[in-house]
Short mmCIF file of C-alpha atoms and ligand atoms in Angstrom, two decimals:
data_model
loop_
_atom_site.label_atom_id
_atom_site.label_comp_id
_atom_site.label_asym_id
_atom_site.label_seq_id
_atom_site.Cartn_x
_atom_site.Cartn_y
_atom_site.Cartn_z
CA UNK M 1 42.53 119.34 72.60
CA UNK M 2 38.92 119.95 71.47
CA UNK M 3 38.22 116.30 70.91
CA UNK M 4 34.52 116.62 71.50
CA UNK M 5 32.32 113.73 70.52
CA UNK M 6 29.64 115.06 68.13
CA UNK M 7 27.10 112.32 68.82
CA UNK M 8 27.40 112.97 72.53
CA UNK M 9 26.94 116.66 71.94
CA UNK M 10 23.75 116.24 69.90
CA UNK M 11 22.33 113.83 72.46
CA UNK M 12 23.28 116.18 75.25
CA UNK M 13 21.55 119.12 73.49
CA UNK M 14 18.38 117.07 72.92
CA UNK M 15 18.25 116.03 76.53
CA UNK M 16 18.66 119.61 77.68
CA UNK M 17 15.86 120.74 75.34
CA UNK M 18 13.55 118.03 76.67
CA UNK M 19 14.49 118.95 80.20
CA UNK M 20 13.68 122.65 79.77
CA UNK M 21 10.40 121.80 78.06
CA UNK M 22 9.44 119.69 81.08
CA UNK M 23 10.32 122.51 83.45
CA UNK M 24 8.34 125.07 81.45
CA UNK M 25 5.39 122.69 81.36
CA UNK M 26 5.54 122.11 85.10
CA UNK M 27 5.64 125.86 85.74
CA UNK M 28 2.48 126.32 83.67
CA UNK M 29 0.73 123.45 85.42
CA UNK M 30 1.51 124.97 88.82
CA UNK M 31 0.40 128.42 87.65
CA UNK M 32 -3.07 127.19 86.71
CA UNK M 33 -3.58 125.00 89.79
CA UNK M 34 -6.74 126.02 91.63
CA UNK M 35 -6.25 128.35 94.58
CA UNK M 36 -9.23 126.63 96.23
CA UNK M 37 -7.39 123.31 96.39
CA UNK M 38 -7.48 122.29 100.09
CA UNK M 39 -4.20 122.61 101.95
CA UNK M 40 -2.67 119.42 103.34
CA UNK M 41 -2.30 120.17 107.04
CA UNK M 42 0.49 117.58 107.44
CA UNK M 43 2.55 119.08 104.61
CA UNK M 44 6.09 120.04 105.74
CA UNK M 45 6.51 123.78 106.09
CA UNK M 46 8.93 126.36 107.40
CA UNK M 47 8.16 129.74 108.86
CA UNK M 48 10.99 132.25 108.94
CA UNK M 49 11.34 135.46 110.94
CA UNK M 50 13.97 137.73 112.36
CA UNK M 51 15.05 136.12 115.64
CA UNK M 52 12.67 137.04 118.46
CA UNK M 53 9.69 137.64 116.12
CA UNK M 54 6.78 135.42 115.14
CA UNK M 55 4.90 137.16 112.34
CA UNK M 56 3.52 134.13 110.45
CA UNK M 57 4.10 136.14 107.28
CA UNK M 58 6.95 134.17 105.68
CA UNK M 59 5.80 130.63 105.18
CA UNK M 60 6.92 127.96 102.73
CA UNK M 61 4.94 124.75 102.26
CA UNK M 62 6.79 122.06 100.31
CA UNK M 63 6.73 118.29 100.40
CA UNK M 64 10.46 118.36 99.53
CA UNK M 65 11.60 119.90 102.81
CA UNK M 66 13.87 117.58 104.81
CA UNK M 67 15.00 118.16 108.34
CA UNK M 68 18.64 117.15 107.73
CA UNK M 69 18.84 119.83 105.05
CA UNK M 70 17.08 122.65 106.86
CA UNK M 71 18.07 122.05 110.47
CA UNK M 72 21.42 120.23 110.42
CA UNK M 73 23.75 122.24 108.19
CA UNK M 74 24.52 125.08 110.59
CA UNK M 75 26.94 124.37 113.43
CA UNK M 76 27.50 127.43 115.60
CA UNK M 77 30.43 126.01 117.59
CA UNK M 78 32.21 125.02 114.40
CA UNK M 79 31.59 128.39 112.75
CA UNK M 80 32.96 130.24 115.76
CA UNK M 81 36.07 128.07 115.78
CA UNK M 82 36.79 128.88 112.11
CA UNK M 83 36.16 132.65 112.21
CA UNK M 84 38.50 134.99 110.37
CA UNK M 85 41.20 135.92 112.93
CA UNK M 86 42.10 139.59 113.45
CA UNK M 87 45.80 138.77 113.08
CA UNK M 88 47.95 139.23 109.93
CA UNK M 89 47.34 136.65 107.20
CA UNK M 90 50.39 135.91 105.04
CA UNK M 91 49.49 135.95 101.33
CA UNK M 92 49.36 132.59 99.55
CA UNK M 93 51.64 133.61 96.71
CA UNK M 94 54.03 135.75 98.68
CA UNK M 95 54.11 135.03 102.44
CA UNK M 96 56.32 138.06 103.04
CA UNK M 97 53.21 140.16 102.30
CA UNK M 98 50.28 140.19 104.70
CA UNK M 99 46.74 141.46 105.13
CA UNK M 100 45.30 141.64 108.59
CA UNK M 101 41.97 140.05 109.44
CA UNK M 102 40.98 143.43 110.86
CA UNK M 103 41.47 145.07 107.45
CA UNK M 104 39.29 142.43 105.77
CA UNK M 105 36.67 142.82 108.49
CA UNK M 106 36.49 146.58 107.92
CA UNK M 107 36.35 146.06 104.16
CA UNK M 108 33.51 143.54 104.45
CA UNK M 109 31.43 145.74 106.77
CA UNK M 110 31.84 148.64 104.34
CA UNK M 111 30.91 146.38 101.40
CA UNK M 112 27.75 145.31 103.20
CA UNK M 113 26.78 148.96 103.71
CA UNK M 114 27.34 149.64 99.99
CA UNK M 115 25.13 146.67 99.04
CA UNK M 116 22.42 147.93 101.41
CA UNK M 117 22.62 151.35 99.76
CA UNK M 118 21.94 149.59 96.43
CA UNK M 119 25.28 150.55 94.86
CA UNK M 120 26.23 148.72 91.65
CA UNK M 121 29.99 149.32 91.97
CA UNK M 122 31.93 148.80 95.17
CA UNK M 123 34.95 150.62 96.53
CA UNK M 124 37.23 147.72 97.47
CA UNK M 125 36.03 144.71 95.46
CA UNK M 126 35.07 143.56 91.98
CA UNK M 127 32.26 141.10 91.35
CA UNK M 128 33.26 137.60 90.18
CA UNK M 129 29.77 136.11 90.17
CA UNK M 130 26.27 137.34 90.93
CA UNK M 131 24.17 134.69 89.19
CA UNK M 132 22.60 133.55 92.46
CA UNK M 133 22.02 137.08 93.74
CA UNK M 134 18.79 139.06 93.49
CA UNK M 135 20.19 142.48 92.61
CA UNK M 136 16.91 144.32 92.98
CA UNK M 137 16.26 143.09 96.50
CA UNK M 138 19.89 142.62 97.57
CA UNK M 139 19.90 139.01 98.74
CA UNK M 140 21.38 135.67 97.70
CA UNK M 141 25.00 134.69 97.14
CA UNK M 142 27.51 137.02 95.55
CA UNK M 143 31.23 136.37 94.96
CA UNK M 144 33.88 139.11 95.02
CA UNK M 145 37.60 139.51 94.55
CA UNK M 146 39.32 142.15 96.70
CA UNK M 147 40.93 144.83 94.54
CA UNK M 148 44.01 145.26 96.73
CA UNK M 149 44.34 141.95 98.57
CA UNK M 150 44.63 138.37 97.26
CA UNK M 151 41.35 137.19 98.79
CA UNK M 152 37.98 136.08 97.44
CA UNK M 153 34.82 136.85 99.41
CA UNK M 154 31.65 134.82 99.16
CA UNK M 155 28.89 136.82 100.76
CA UNK M 156 25.63 135.17 101.79
CA UNK M 157 22.59 137.35 102.54
CA UNK M 158 19.10 136.17 103.37
CA UNK M 159 16.01 137.78 104.86
CA UNK M 160 12.87 136.04 106.19
CA UNK M 161 10.96 136.76 102.97
CA UNK M 162 13.81 135.64 100.71
CA UNK M 163 14.46 132.44 102.64
CA UNK M 164 10.93 131.19 101.92
CA UNK M 165 11.17 132.18 98.24
CA UNK M 166 13.55 129.64 96.67
CA UNK M 167 12.69 130.76 93.15
CA UNK M 168 13.87 134.34 93.61
CA UNK M 169 17.62 133.74 93.38
CA UNK M 170 18.23 132.38 89.92
CA UNK M 171 17.87 129.00 88.25
CA UNK M 172 20.54 126.97 90.03
CA UNK M 173 18.96 127.43 93.47
CA UNK M 174 15.65 126.31 91.92
CA UNK M 175 17.20 122.95 90.96
CA UNK M 176 18.95 122.48 94.25
CA UNK M 177 15.78 123.27 96.17
CA UNK M 178 13.97 120.29 94.64
CA UNK M 179 16.93 117.94 94.50
CA UNK M 180 18.36 118.81 97.87
CA UNK M 181 15.33 118.54 100.17
CA UNK M 182 14.69 122.28 100.33
CA UNK M 183 18.34 123.27 100.57
CA UNK M 184 19.54 126.74 99.58
CA UNK M 185 22.98 128.28 98.97
CA UNK M 186 22.88 130.04 102.33
CA UNK M 187 22.57 126.77 104.26
CA UNK M 188 25.03 125.05 101.92
CA UNK M 189 27.63 127.71 102.63
CA UNK M 190 27.92 126.40 106.19
CA UNK M 191 29.17 123.04 104.82
CA UNK M 192 32.06 124.53 102.84
CA UNK M 193 34.71 124.61 105.55
CA UNK M 194 33.83 121.31 107.24
CA UNK M 195 33.93 119.58 103.86
CA UNK M 196 37.20 121.31 103.01
CA UNK M 197 38.73 119.75 106.12
CA UNK M 198 37.48 116.27 105.10
CA UNK M 199 39.00 116.78 101.67
CA UNK M 200 42.35 117.80 103.15
CA UNK M 201 42.36 114.70 105.32
CA UNK M 202 41.50 112.49 102.33
CA UNK M 203 44.38 114.01 100.38
CA UNK M 204 46.79 113.41 103.23
CA UNK M 205 46.11 109.70 102.76
CA UNK M 206 47.09 109.91 99.12
CA UNK M 207 50.52 111.59 99.05
CA UNK M 208 50.83 111.18 95.30
CA UNK M 209 47.81 113.39 94.64
CA UNK M 210 48.38 115.58 97.67
CA UNK M 211 51.50 116.84 95.87
CA UNK M 212 49.51 118.21 92.98
CA UNK M 213 46.07 119.04 94.38
CA UNK M 214 45.64 121.88 96.77
CA UNK M 215 42.87 123.87 98.44
CA UNK M 216 42.68 127.52 99.52
CA UNK M 217 42.50 128.53 103.16
CA UNK M 218 38.96 129.52 104.16
CA UNK M 219 37.44 131.35 107.11
CA UNK M 220 33.94 132.36 108.16
CA UNK M 221 33.16 136.00 108.74
CA UNK M 222 30.21 137.62 110.55
CA UNK M 223 29.28 141.31 110.32
CA UNK M 224 29.32 143.57 113.34
CA UNK M 225 25.98 143.33 115.15
CA UNK M 226 24.87 140.27 113.15
CA UNK M 227 21.14 139.72 112.69
CA UNK M 228 19.74 136.20 113.03
CA UNK M 229 17.01 134.35 111.23
CA UNK M 230 14.72 132.07 113.17
CA UNK M 231 13.50 129.07 111.18
CA UNK M 232 10.60 127.08 112.56
CA UNK M 233 10.12 123.76 110.79
CA UNK M 234 6.85 121.84 111.00
CA UNK M 235 6.00 118.22 110.14
CA UNK M 236 9.56 117.10 109.50
CA UNK M 237 10.61 113.64 110.73
CA UNK M 238 7.18 113.29 112.30
CA UNK M 239 8.00 116.11 114.74
CA UNK M 240 5.42 118.87 114.93
CA UNK M 241 7.79 121.83 115.50
CA UNK M 242 11.58 122.31 115.51
CA UNK M 243 13.49 125.59 115.54
CA UNK M 244 16.93 126.75 114.54
CA UNK M 245 18.54 130.19 114.40
CA UNK M 246 21.16 131.03 111.77
CA UNK M 247 23.06 134.21 110.83
CA UNK M 248 21.19 136.22 108.18
CA UNK M 249 24.48 137.48 106.75
CA UNK M 250 27.89 135.84 106.70
CA UNK M 251 30.83 135.46 104.38
CA UNK M 252 33.52 132.98 103.52
CA UNK M 253 36.92 134.52 102.98
CA UNK M 254 39.28 132.42 100.83
CA UNK M 255 42.72 132.72 99.28
CA UNK M 256 42.53 134.03 95.74
CA UNK M 257 44.13 131.53 93.35
CA UNK M 258 46.18 132.94 90.53
CA UNK M 259 45.16 130.76 87.62
CA UNK M 260 47.00 129.99 84.39
CA UNK M 261 44.11 128.80 82.30
CA UNK M 262 40.50 127.73 82.55
CA UNK M 263 39.56 124.10 82.56
CA UNK M 264 36.86 123.36 80.01
CA UNK M 265 34.34 120.62 79.34
CA UNK M 266 35.40 120.81 75.70
CA UNK M 267 38.88 119.67 76.54
CA UNK M 268 39.42 115.95 77.04
CA UNK M 269 42.34 116.66 79.35
CA UNK M 270 40.15 118.73 81.64
CA UNK M 271 37.40 116.13 81.63
CA UNK M 272 39.84 113.35 82.51
CA UNK M 273 41.20 115.49 85.30
CA UNK M 274 37.76 116.24 86.76
CA UNK M 275 36.72 112.60 86.71
CA UNK M 276 40.03 111.47 88.26
CA UNK M 277 39.64 113.99 91.04
CA UNK M 278 36.14 112.93 91.85
CA UNK M 279 37.35 109.32 91.98
CA UNK M 280 39.93 110.25 94.59
CA UNK M 281 37.72 112.48 96.67
CA UNK M 282 34.50 110.59 96.06
CA UNK M 283 31.04 112.10 95.94
CA UNK M 284 32.02 114.66 98.56
CA UNK M 285 32.91 117.18 95.88
CA UNK M 286 31.12 118.61 92.90
CA UNK M 287 33.31 117.72 89.89
CA UNK M 288 31.79 120.58 87.87
CA UNK M 289 34.67 122.00 85.83
CA UNK M 290 34.39 125.52 87.25
CA UNK M 291 35.26 124.18 90.67
CA UNK M 292 38.90 123.47 89.77
CA UNK M 293 41.51 126.04 88.90
CA UNK M 294 44.97 125.50 87.51
CA UNK M 295 47.21 127.58 89.72
CA UNK M 296 50.22 129.30 88.21
CA UNK M 297 53.31 128.16 90.13
CA UNK M 298 55.89 129.65 87.82
CA UNK M 299 56.81 132.31 90.36
CA UNK M 300 57.12 129.78 93.19
CA UNK M 301 60.14 127.71 93.95
CA UNK M 302 58.42 124.48 94.81
CA UNK M 303 59.64 121.01 94.14
CA UNK M 304 56.83 119.31 92.28
CA UNK M 305 57.10 115.82 90.91
CA UNK M 306 56.51 114.77 87.32
CA UNK M 307 53.66 112.43 88.17
CA UNK M 308 51.01 114.21 86.18
CA UNK M 309 52.86 113.57 82.95
CA UNK M 310 52.55 109.85 83.60
CA UNK M 311 48.82 110.27 83.73
CA UNK M 312 48.85 112.01 80.40
CA UNK M 313 46.98 114.96 81.83
CA UNK M 314 49.02 117.52 79.91
CA UNK M 315 49.74 119.56 82.99
CA UNK M 316 53.16 120.98 83.44
CA UNK M 317 53.79 120.11 87.07
CA UNK M 318 56.66 122.59 87.35
CA UNK M 319 54.32 125.44 86.54
CA UNK M 320 50.82 124.38 87.53
CA UNK M 321 48.86 122.83 90.31
CA UNK M 322 45.17 121.91 90.53
CA UNK M 323 43.30 123.83 93.19
CA UNK M 324 39.86 122.78 94.30
CA UNK M 325 38.20 126.11 95.01
CA UNK M 326 34.68 124.95 95.69
CA UNK M 327 34.17 122.68 98.65
CA UNK M 328 30.41 122.63 99.17
CA UNK M 329 29.23 119.24 100.45
CA UNK M 330 27.95 117.79 97.18
CA UNK M 331 25.66 115.09 98.68
CA UNK M 332 23.78 117.84 100.54
CA UNK M 333 23.58 120.07 97.48
CA UNK M 334 21.87 117.50 95.28
CA UNK M 335 20.34 115.32 98.01
CA UNK M 336 22.36 112.17 97.30
CA UNK M 337 21.22 109.13 99.24
CA UNK M 338 23.68 106.68 97.68
CA UNK M 339 26.87 106.93 95.61
CA UNK M 340 26.66 108.49 92.17
CA UNK M 341 28.77 106.39 89.84
CA UNK M 342 29.97 107.78 86.53
CA UNK M 343 32.85 107.47 84.13
CA UNK M 344 32.33 110.70 82.22
CA UNK M 345 30.61 114.09 82.41
CA UNK M 346 27.73 113.11 80.14
CA UNK M 347 26.78 110.31 82.49
CA UNK M 348 27.20 112.64 85.47
CA UNK M 349 24.91 115.35 84.03
CA UNK M 350 22.33 112.80 82.91
CA UNK M 351 22.15 111.24 86.34
CA UNK M 352 21.72 114.64 87.98
CA UNK M 353 19.00 115.62 85.54
CA UNK M 354 17.34 112.27 86.15
CA UNK M 355 17.47 112.90 89.87
CA UNK M 356 15.92 116.35 89.49
CA UNK M 357 13.16 114.98 87.23
CA UNK M 358 12.48 112.18 89.71
CA UNK M 359 12.23 114.57 92.67
CA UNK M 360 10.24 117.21 90.83
CA UNK M 361 7.82 115.23 88.68
CA UNK M 362 7.62 111.59 89.70
CA UNK M 363 7.37 111.43 93.49
CA UNK M 364 4.19 109.67 94.51
CA UNK M 365 2.03 111.03 97.28
CA UNK M 366 2.56 107.88 99.37
CA UNK M 367 6.37 108.22 99.06
CA UNK M 368 6.20 111.88 100.10
CA UNK M 369 4.13 110.95 103.13
CA UNK M 370 6.50 108.11 103.95
CA UNK M 371 9.67 110.24 104.03
CA UNK M 372 7.96 112.82 106.22
CA UNK M 373 8.13 110.28 109.04
CA UNK M 374 10.99 108.04 107.79
CA UNK M 375 13.77 110.46 106.88
CA UNK M 376 16.40 109.45 104.31
CA UNK M 377 19.69 109.01 106.24
CA UNK M 378 22.59 111.40 105.58
CA UNK M 379 25.02 110.17 102.94
CA UNK M 380 28.71 110.95 103.66
CA UNK M 381 27.54 113.04 106.61
CA UNK M 382 29.72 115.91 107.79
N1 ADP B 419 39.57 131.07 95.57
C1 ADP B 419 39.37 131.52 94.33
N2 ADP B 419 40.39 132.01 93.60
C2 ADP B 419 40.20 132.50 92.35
N3 ADP B 419 38.98 132.56 91.76
C3 ADP B 419 37.93 132.10 92.44
C4 ADP B 419 38.05 131.56 93.76
N4 ADP B 419 36.83 131.18 94.21
C5 ADP B 419 35.97 131.46 93.21
N5 ADP B 419 36.62 132.00 92.14
C6 ADP B 419 36.03 132.41 90.88
O1 ADP B 419 34.83 133.10 91.17
C7 ADP B 419 33.79 132.70 90.29
C8 ADP B 419 32.60 132.23 91.07
O2 ADP B 419 33.00 131.25 92.01
P1 ADP B 419 32.25 129.85 92.19
O3 ADP B 419 33.17 128.98 92.95
O4 ADP B 419 31.76 129.36 90.87
O5 ADP B 419 31.02 130.21 93.08
P2 ADP B 419 30.01 129.18 93.71
O6 ADP B 419 30.45 129.04 95.11
O7 ADP B 419 28.69 129.84 93.57
O8 ADP B 419 30.11 127.90 92.94
C9 ADP B 419 34.37 131.65 89.37
O9 ADP B 419 34.73 132.27 88.17
C10 ADP B 419 35.59 131.18 90.08
O10 ADP B 419 36.60 130.80 89.19
MG1 MG B 420 31.33 126.65 91.94
#
């Protein structure tokens, strides 16, 4: 099971060390850059305020900002059409049990109040992940599991000052900011349900895999009296000013998947599985191991074929099913302009690191100027 190639591991560790050294170095270089350096007036920038205000206080200048990333991810009509319904939602594992959308709505509004009060423990939920959340200030992305209902809640909170501070929400958002043309998790969250629907359609065309890969149901949720952020973008696509308004707080409610075991990069079976999946679904999904869960089917009476055994994936198809829990639009997350081709995770990580390094350290001034007026087209657009 732990058939891990030692040479690969050493190389992988060296690359990571080199990578972190480069990042540390770049941070120092930026820190000592003269404050008297003249500002480039054509530099892309965003100014963010609460809707209806124009304070000019929250400004972000960055040559990496791209209009398709900042202005095109939020689709109000789509969000409204996929809102959590108030009606009863049958549970995934036991459809005879239900939770009403109204109950979840009440729970989420109460949770939001508890976060605003700065509480560390919450009445109705436990925290699954808060790596991308600024606990002190109370913004970013935080993932919860309901204590008494089989649902996962991904809560997205931004404020004008946090939106223009991409380095204040952990390391991952820092990478995505540079790779993804100024993208952040808040904007990316809007892609999760559209991309989920693309994935479902792709699976429908491949009945063999559709029998063993599944996805959770997902809905958007907005708080009562939602506040809106107004984002004004300057110097993108050669346009002097463009504006968009997005909800400052929203959530994605998803079915909680009862998992049998974790997939791991150390296991060859898991790696094969991840790579196979990304072949089927293409670059639309992030094949990072944590994005798949093996669902325990032992309590369900479902007829599942034995196909996985043929593929030597060591999955017991009578008891398990692969569920893709994370459906963010991967090309947007890492700013892909063309297909990423790989036959293993080492190659995948190396290419992503290479892309980050390219975007962060090696973009020439003339290239930056060029893409300000000649935007890179969307790849696998939603
Ligand atoms: N639908 C789900 N069912 C069960 N566990 C989940 C579900 N969604 C997320 N999780 C768990 O929550 C944690 C954080 O979720 P993750 O998908 O990594 O967040 P992100 O959207 O930031 O990538 C992980 O441990 C993951 O396994
Ligand atoms: Mg994930």
